Amino acid sequence: MSLPTNTSYSPEDGGVPTRTGGGFRIPLIFRRLHRFQQMDFELAAWQLTYLCLAPRRVYRNVYFHKQTKNTWARDDPAILVLIAACLAVAAIAWAVVYKLGLWGSTSLIIFMIFRDFLLSGIVIATTLWFVSNRLLLSPPSHSAPADSSVEWAYVFDVHTNAFFPFYLTLYLAQLFLLPIVLKGNWVCLWLGNTLYLAAFAQYTYGIYLGLSALPFLIRSELLLTPLLPLFTAYILSLLGFNVAKHVLSAYFGQ
């Protein structure tokens, strides 16, 4: 599979990106997934922690990475491995709750990792990569050279960072609140719907934080526009639509 990226890597450069004028290469972070001994899991765990406590602090390191490796995107896939492990644990827990059995548990692990995280990330990253390069680039200047462009791999990084708080809210917190959010009274409906609102609002804000960290992007506040229909749908759902009940029914086919 080949993904769009403005930066390509050669095996001889030790991970330093080289531009190929619109080359289409699988990002380095995916091509290093088999190198477990070279992964910095301590740094990845630190990043996951601060993505929940102080996400702006994580993006301060982006500038250092750009200066040292000449690319905005991370090249260490340790964070992907940790998130995949977290999703696997969550899938097993959900499988126990819904009594899915061994095959059902295995299928759920695969779906959560490859569909919910990776496939959705590829689609979202590709969309944001296209929109950012078409609509959000600032005019060429001293601070924004003419060749400044958003790397696809960096947008996928942003998705990865934004996904973890989303995971904590809907994959873990919702699991513990499951007996409450599935009840039929309005207070439980409000709690469940607010949980989904918080998860998607966190994700949207995380995308905004990540892309607004790039100094050559303008009008990045446009990335917050999904919050308007999100809040509108939330208000309407409080009239009697239990989001958690409908989503989980569709997700688990029950």
Short mmCIF file of C-alpha atoms in Angstrom, two decimals:
data_model
loop_
_atom_site.label_atom_id
_atom_site.label_comp_id
_atom_site.label_asym_id
_atom_site.label_seq_id
_atom_site.Cartn_x
_atom_site.Cartn_y
_atom_site.Cartn_z
CA MET A 1 0.00 0.00 0.00
CA SER A 2 1.23 3.45 -0.82
CA LEU A 3 0.32 6.60 1.05
CA PRO A 4 0.61 10.23 -0.03
CA THR A 5 3.39 12.10 1.69
CA ASN A 6 5.44 15.12 0.79
CA THR A 7 8.51 13.60 2.41
CA SER A 8 10.17 10.35 1.47
CA TYR A 9 12.94 8.45 3.14
CA SER A 10 15.79 6.41 1.76
CA PRO A 11 17.27 3.50 3.67
CA GLU A 12 20.73 5.07 3.48
CA ASP A 13 19.88 8.36 5.15
CA GLY A 14 19.21 6.95 8.60
CA GLY A 15 15.71 8.35 8.68
CA VAL A 16 16.49 11.85 7.45
CA PRO A 17 13.83 12.83 4.91
CA THR A 18 14.59 13.72 1.34
CA ARG A 19 12.10 15.45 -0.93
CA THR A 20 11.15 13.75 -4.15
CA GLY A 21 8.76 16.28 -5.62
CA GLY A 22 5.52 14.61 -4.59
CA GLY A 23 6.83 11.08 -4.14
CA PHE A 24 4.51 8.42 -2.79
CA ARG A 25 6.24 6.37 -0.11
CA ILE A 26 5.07 4.52 2.96
CA PRO A 27 6.01 6.77 5.93
CA LEU A 28 9.06 5.75 7.92
CA ILE A 29 7.03 5.24 11.09
CA PHE A 30 5.25 2.30 9.43
CA ARG A 31 8.39 0.84 7.89
CA ARG A 32 10.06 0.70 11.32
CA LEU A 33 7.28 -1.23 13.04
CA HIS A 34 9.37 -4.39 13.15
CA ARG A 35 12.31 -2.73 14.95
CA PHE A 36 11.15 -3.19 18.54
CA GLN A 37 14.64 -2.88 20.02
CA GLN A 38 15.03 0.63 18.58
CA MET A 39 11.70 1.93 19.89
CA ASP A 40 11.67 4.45 22.74
CA PHE A 41 8.68 3.25 24.75
CA GLU A 42 9.55 5.52 27.68
CA LEU A 43 9.23 8.62 25.50
CA ALA A 44 6.04 7.27 23.93
CA ALA A 45 4.51 6.67 27.37
CA TRP A 46 5.50 10.22 28.39
CA GLN A 47 3.80 11.59 25.29
CA LEU A 48 0.61 9.62 25.92
CA THR A 49 0.50 10.92 29.48
CA TYR A 50 0.93 14.55 28.49
CA LEU A 51 -1.53 14.23 25.62
CA CYS A 52 -4.11 13.94 28.38
CA LEU A 53 -2.62 16.42 30.87
CA ALA A 54 -0.94 19.11 28.75
CA PRO A 55 -1.11 18.32 25.01
CA ARG A 56 0.55 21.59 23.99
CA ARG A 57 3.72 20.44 25.73
CA VAL A 58 3.93 17.45 23.38
CA TYR A 59 3.84 19.69 20.33
CA ARG A 60 6.65 21.87 21.65
CA ASN A 61 8.94 18.93 20.89
CA VAL A 62 7.84 19.01 17.25
CA TYR A 63 10.08 22.02 16.61
CA PHE A 64 13.09 20.18 18.08
CA HIS A 65 12.33 17.15 15.91
CA LYS A 66 12.16 19.37 12.83
CA GLN A 67 15.52 20.95 13.63
CA THR A 68 17.30 17.66 14.31
CA LYS A 69 15.75 15.39 11.67
CA ASN A 70 14.36 17.88 9.15
CA THR A 71 10.87 16.43 9.33
CA TRP A 72 7.81 17.31 11.36
CA ALA A 73 6.62 13.71 11.64
CA ARG A 74 7.89 11.29 14.26
CA ASP A 75 9.90 8.33 13.02
CA ASP A 76 9.57 6.14 16.12
CA PRO A 77 6.52 3.82 15.95
CA ALA A 78 6.58 3.06 19.69
CA ILE A 79 3.44 5.13 20.26
CA LEU A 80 1.59 3.09 17.63
CA VAL A 81 2.55 -0.12 19.41
CA LEU A 82 1.40 1.23 22.79
CA ILE A 83 -1.95 2.39 21.43
CA ALA A 84 -2.44 -0.94 19.66
CA ALA A 85 -1.72 -2.71 22.95
CA CYS A 86 -4.21 -0.48 24.77
CA LEU A 87 -6.85 -1.23 22.14
CA ALA A 88 -6.17 -4.96 22.45
CA VAL A 89 -6.71 -4.80 26.22
CA ALA A 90 -9.91 -2.80 25.75
CA ALA A 91 -11.14 -5.24 23.10
CA ILE A 92 -10.65 -8.18 25.46
CA ALA A 93 -12.56 -6.35 28.20
CA TRP A 94 -15.44 -5.49 25.86
CA ALA A 95 -15.46 -9.07 24.57
CA VAL A 96 -15.84 -10.36 28.13
CA VAL A 97 -18.74 -7.99 28.78
CA TYR A 98 -20.53 -9.01 25.58
CA LYS A 99 -19.53 -12.71 25.90
CA LEU A 100 -18.00 -12.86 22.43
CA GLY A 101 -15.82 -15.92 22.90
CA LEU A 102 -12.31 -16.53 21.56
CA TRP A 103 -13.04 -15.88 17.89
CA GLY A 104 -15.17 -12.85 18.69
CA SER A 105 -12.45 -11.45 20.95
CA THR A 106 -9.80 -11.93 18.26
CA SER A 107 -12.01 -10.28 15.64
CA LEU A 108 -12.72 -7.37 17.96
CA ILE A 109 -9.00 -6.81 18.59
CA ILE A 110 -8.37 -6.74 14.84
CA PHE A 111 -11.30 -4.40 14.18
CA MET A 112 -10.36 -1.95 16.92
CA ILE A 113 -6.72 -1.73 15.88
CA PHE A 114 -6.98 -1.84 12.11
CA ARG A 115 -10.41 -0.33 11.47
CA ASP A 116 -11.03 2.07 14.35
CA PHE A 117 -7.45 3.33 14.69
CA LEU A 118 -5.38 2.72 11.56
CA LEU A 119 -7.91 2.73 8.71
CA SER A 120 -9.88 5.66 10.11
CA GLY A 121 -6.57 7.43 10.72
CA ILE A 122 -5.47 6.93 7.13
CA VAL A 123 -8.76 8.32 5.82
CA ILE A 124 -8.79 11.29 8.21
CA ALA A 125 -5.09 12.04 7.71
CA THR A 126 -5.44 11.96 3.93
CA THR A 127 -8.44 14.30 4.06
CA LEU A 128 -6.74 16.75 6.43
CA TRP A 129 -3.47 16.54 4.48
CA PHE A 130 -5.29 17.54 1.31
CA VAL A 131 -7.34 20.30 2.96
CA SER A 132 -4.35 21.73 4.83
CA ASN A 133 -2.15 21.93 1.76
CA ARG A 134 -4.96 23.40 -0.35
CA LEU A 135 -6.59 25.84 2.05
CA LEU A 136 -4.44 26.48 5.12
CA LEU A 137 -0.93 27.17 3.80
CA SER A 138 0.29 30.71 4.36
CA PRO A 139 1.68 32.67 1.39
CA PRO A 140 5.46 32.26 0.85
CA SER A 141 7.47 34.53 3.14
CA HIS A 142 10.68 34.57 5.16
CA SER A 143 9.03 32.53 7.93
CA ALA A 144 7.16 30.29 5.49
CA PRO A 145 9.32 29.28 2.52
CA ALA A 146 7.72 28.47 -0.81
CA ASP A 147 8.38 24.74 -0.34
CA SER A 148 6.62 24.57 3.06
CA SER A 149 3.93 21.92 2.99
CA VAL A 150 2.14 19.62 5.40
CA GLU A 151 3.60 16.11 5.57
CA TRP A 152 1.06 13.30 5.39
CA ALA A 153 2.99 11.42 8.06
CA TYR A 154 2.72 14.41 10.40
CA VAL A 155 -1.05 14.58 9.96
CA PHE A 156 -1.23 10.89 10.83
CA ASP A 157 0.84 11.70 13.93
CA VAL A 158 -1.74 14.31 14.85
CA HIS A 159 -4.51 11.73 14.46
CA THR A 160 -2.53 9.32 16.65
CA ASN A 161 -2.11 11.94 19.35
CA ALA A 162 -5.77 12.97 19.23
CA PHE A 163 -6.95 9.36 19.26
CA PHE A 164 -5.55 8.48 22.69
CA PRO A 165 -7.83 10.77 24.78
CA PHE A 166 -10.67 9.60 22.51
CA TYR A 167 -9.72 6.02 23.39
CA LEU A 168 -9.70 6.74 27.12
CA THR A 169 -13.18 8.27 26.92
CA LEU A 170 -15.06 5.84 24.67
CA TYR A 171 -13.10 2.61 24.94
CA LEU A 172 -12.36 2.69 28.68
CA ALA A 173 -14.56 5.19 30.53
CA GLN A 174 -17.66 4.09 28.62
CA LEU A 175 -16.88 0.47 29.49
CA PHE A 176 -16.93 1.24 33.21
CA LEU A 177 -20.05 3.38 32.83
CA LEU A 178 -21.83 0.83 30.64
CA PRO A 179 -24.47 -0.22 33.22
CA ILE A 180 -25.39 3.46 33.62
CA VAL A 181 -25.32 4.82 30.06
CA LEU A 182 -27.56 2.02 28.76
CA LYS A 183 -30.37 2.72 31.21
CA GLY A 184 -33.58 4.26 29.93
CA ASN A 185 -33.90 7.36 32.14
CA TRP A 186 -32.96 10.84 30.93
CA VAL A 187 -30.06 11.40 33.37
CA CYS A 188 -28.29 8.28 32.08
CA LEU A 189 -29.02 9.35 28.51
CA TRP A 190 -27.48 12.75 29.26
CA LEU A 191 -24.39 11.14 30.78
CA GLY A 192 -23.86 8.80 27.84
CA ASN A 193 -24.43 11.47 25.21
CA THR A 194 -22.11 13.87 27.05
CA LEU A 195 -19.45 11.17 27.06
CA TYR A 196 -19.62 10.97 23.26
CA LEU A 197 -19.62 14.75 22.98
CA ALA A 198 -16.50 14.96 25.13
CA ALA A 199 -14.71 12.25 23.12
CA PHE A 200 -15.33 13.81 19.71
CA ALA A 201 -14.70 17.34 21.00
CA GLN A 202 -11.37 16.17 22.46
CA TYR A 203 -10.44 14.56 19.17
CA THR A 204 -11.35 17.66 17.15
CA TYR A 205 -9.40 19.91 19.50
CA GLY A 206 -6.43 17.55 19.35
CA ILE A 207 -6.41 17.76 15.55
CA TYR A 208 -6.53 21.55 15.81
CA LEU A 209 -3.65 21.67 18.30
CA GLY A 210 -1.46 19.46 16.16
CA LEU A 211 -1.92 21.29 12.88
CA SER A 212 -1.89 24.77 14.42
CA ALA A 213 1.59 23.93 15.77
CA LEU A 214 2.93 24.19 12.21
CA PRO A 215 4.18 27.79 11.79
CA PHE A 216 3.31 27.98 8.09
CA LEU A 217 -0.41 27.23 8.47
CA ILE A 218 -3.01 29.99 8.68
CA ARG A 219 -6.73 29.92 9.47
CA SER A 220 -6.16 26.75 11.48
CA GLU A 221 -9.20 27.69 13.57
CA LEU A 222 -11.27 26.37 10.66
CA LEU A 223 -10.34 22.92 11.93
CA LEU A 224 -12.64 23.59 14.89
CA THR A 225 -15.73 24.00 12.69
CA PRO A 226 -16.85 20.37 13.23
CA LEU A 227 -17.62 21.39 16.82
CA LEU A 228 -20.66 23.37 15.67
CA PRO A 229 -22.60 20.44 14.15
CA LEU A 230 -21.30 18.26 16.98
CA PHE A 231 -22.83 20.50 19.65
CA THR A 232 -26.01 20.88 17.61
CA ALA A 233 -26.39 17.10 17.32
CA TYR A 234 -25.69 16.78 21.04
CA ILE A 235 -28.46 19.22 21.99
CA LEU A 236 -30.92 17.47 19.69
CA SER A 237 -29.95 14.06 21.07
CA LEU A 238 -30.98 15.15 24.55
CA LEU A 239 -34.57 15.13 23.34
CA GLY A 240 -34.50 11.36 23.69
CA PHE A 241 -31.85 9.74 21.47
CA ASN A 242 -29.48 7.53 23.48
CA VAL A 243 -26.25 7.69 21.48
CA ALA A 244 -24.44 5.02 23.51
CA LYS A 245 -27.27 2.52 23.15
CA HIS A 246 -27.52 2.95 19.38
CA VAL A 247 -23.75 3.03 18.76
CA LEU A 248 -23.03 -0.06 20.85
CA SER A 249 -25.97 -1.91 19.32
CA ALA A 250 -24.58 -1.24 15.84
CA TYR A 251 -20.98 -1.91 16.90
CA PHE A 252 -21.61 -5.28 18.52
CA GLY A 253 -24.61 -6.27 16.44
CA GLN A 254 -26.87 -6.67 19.43
#
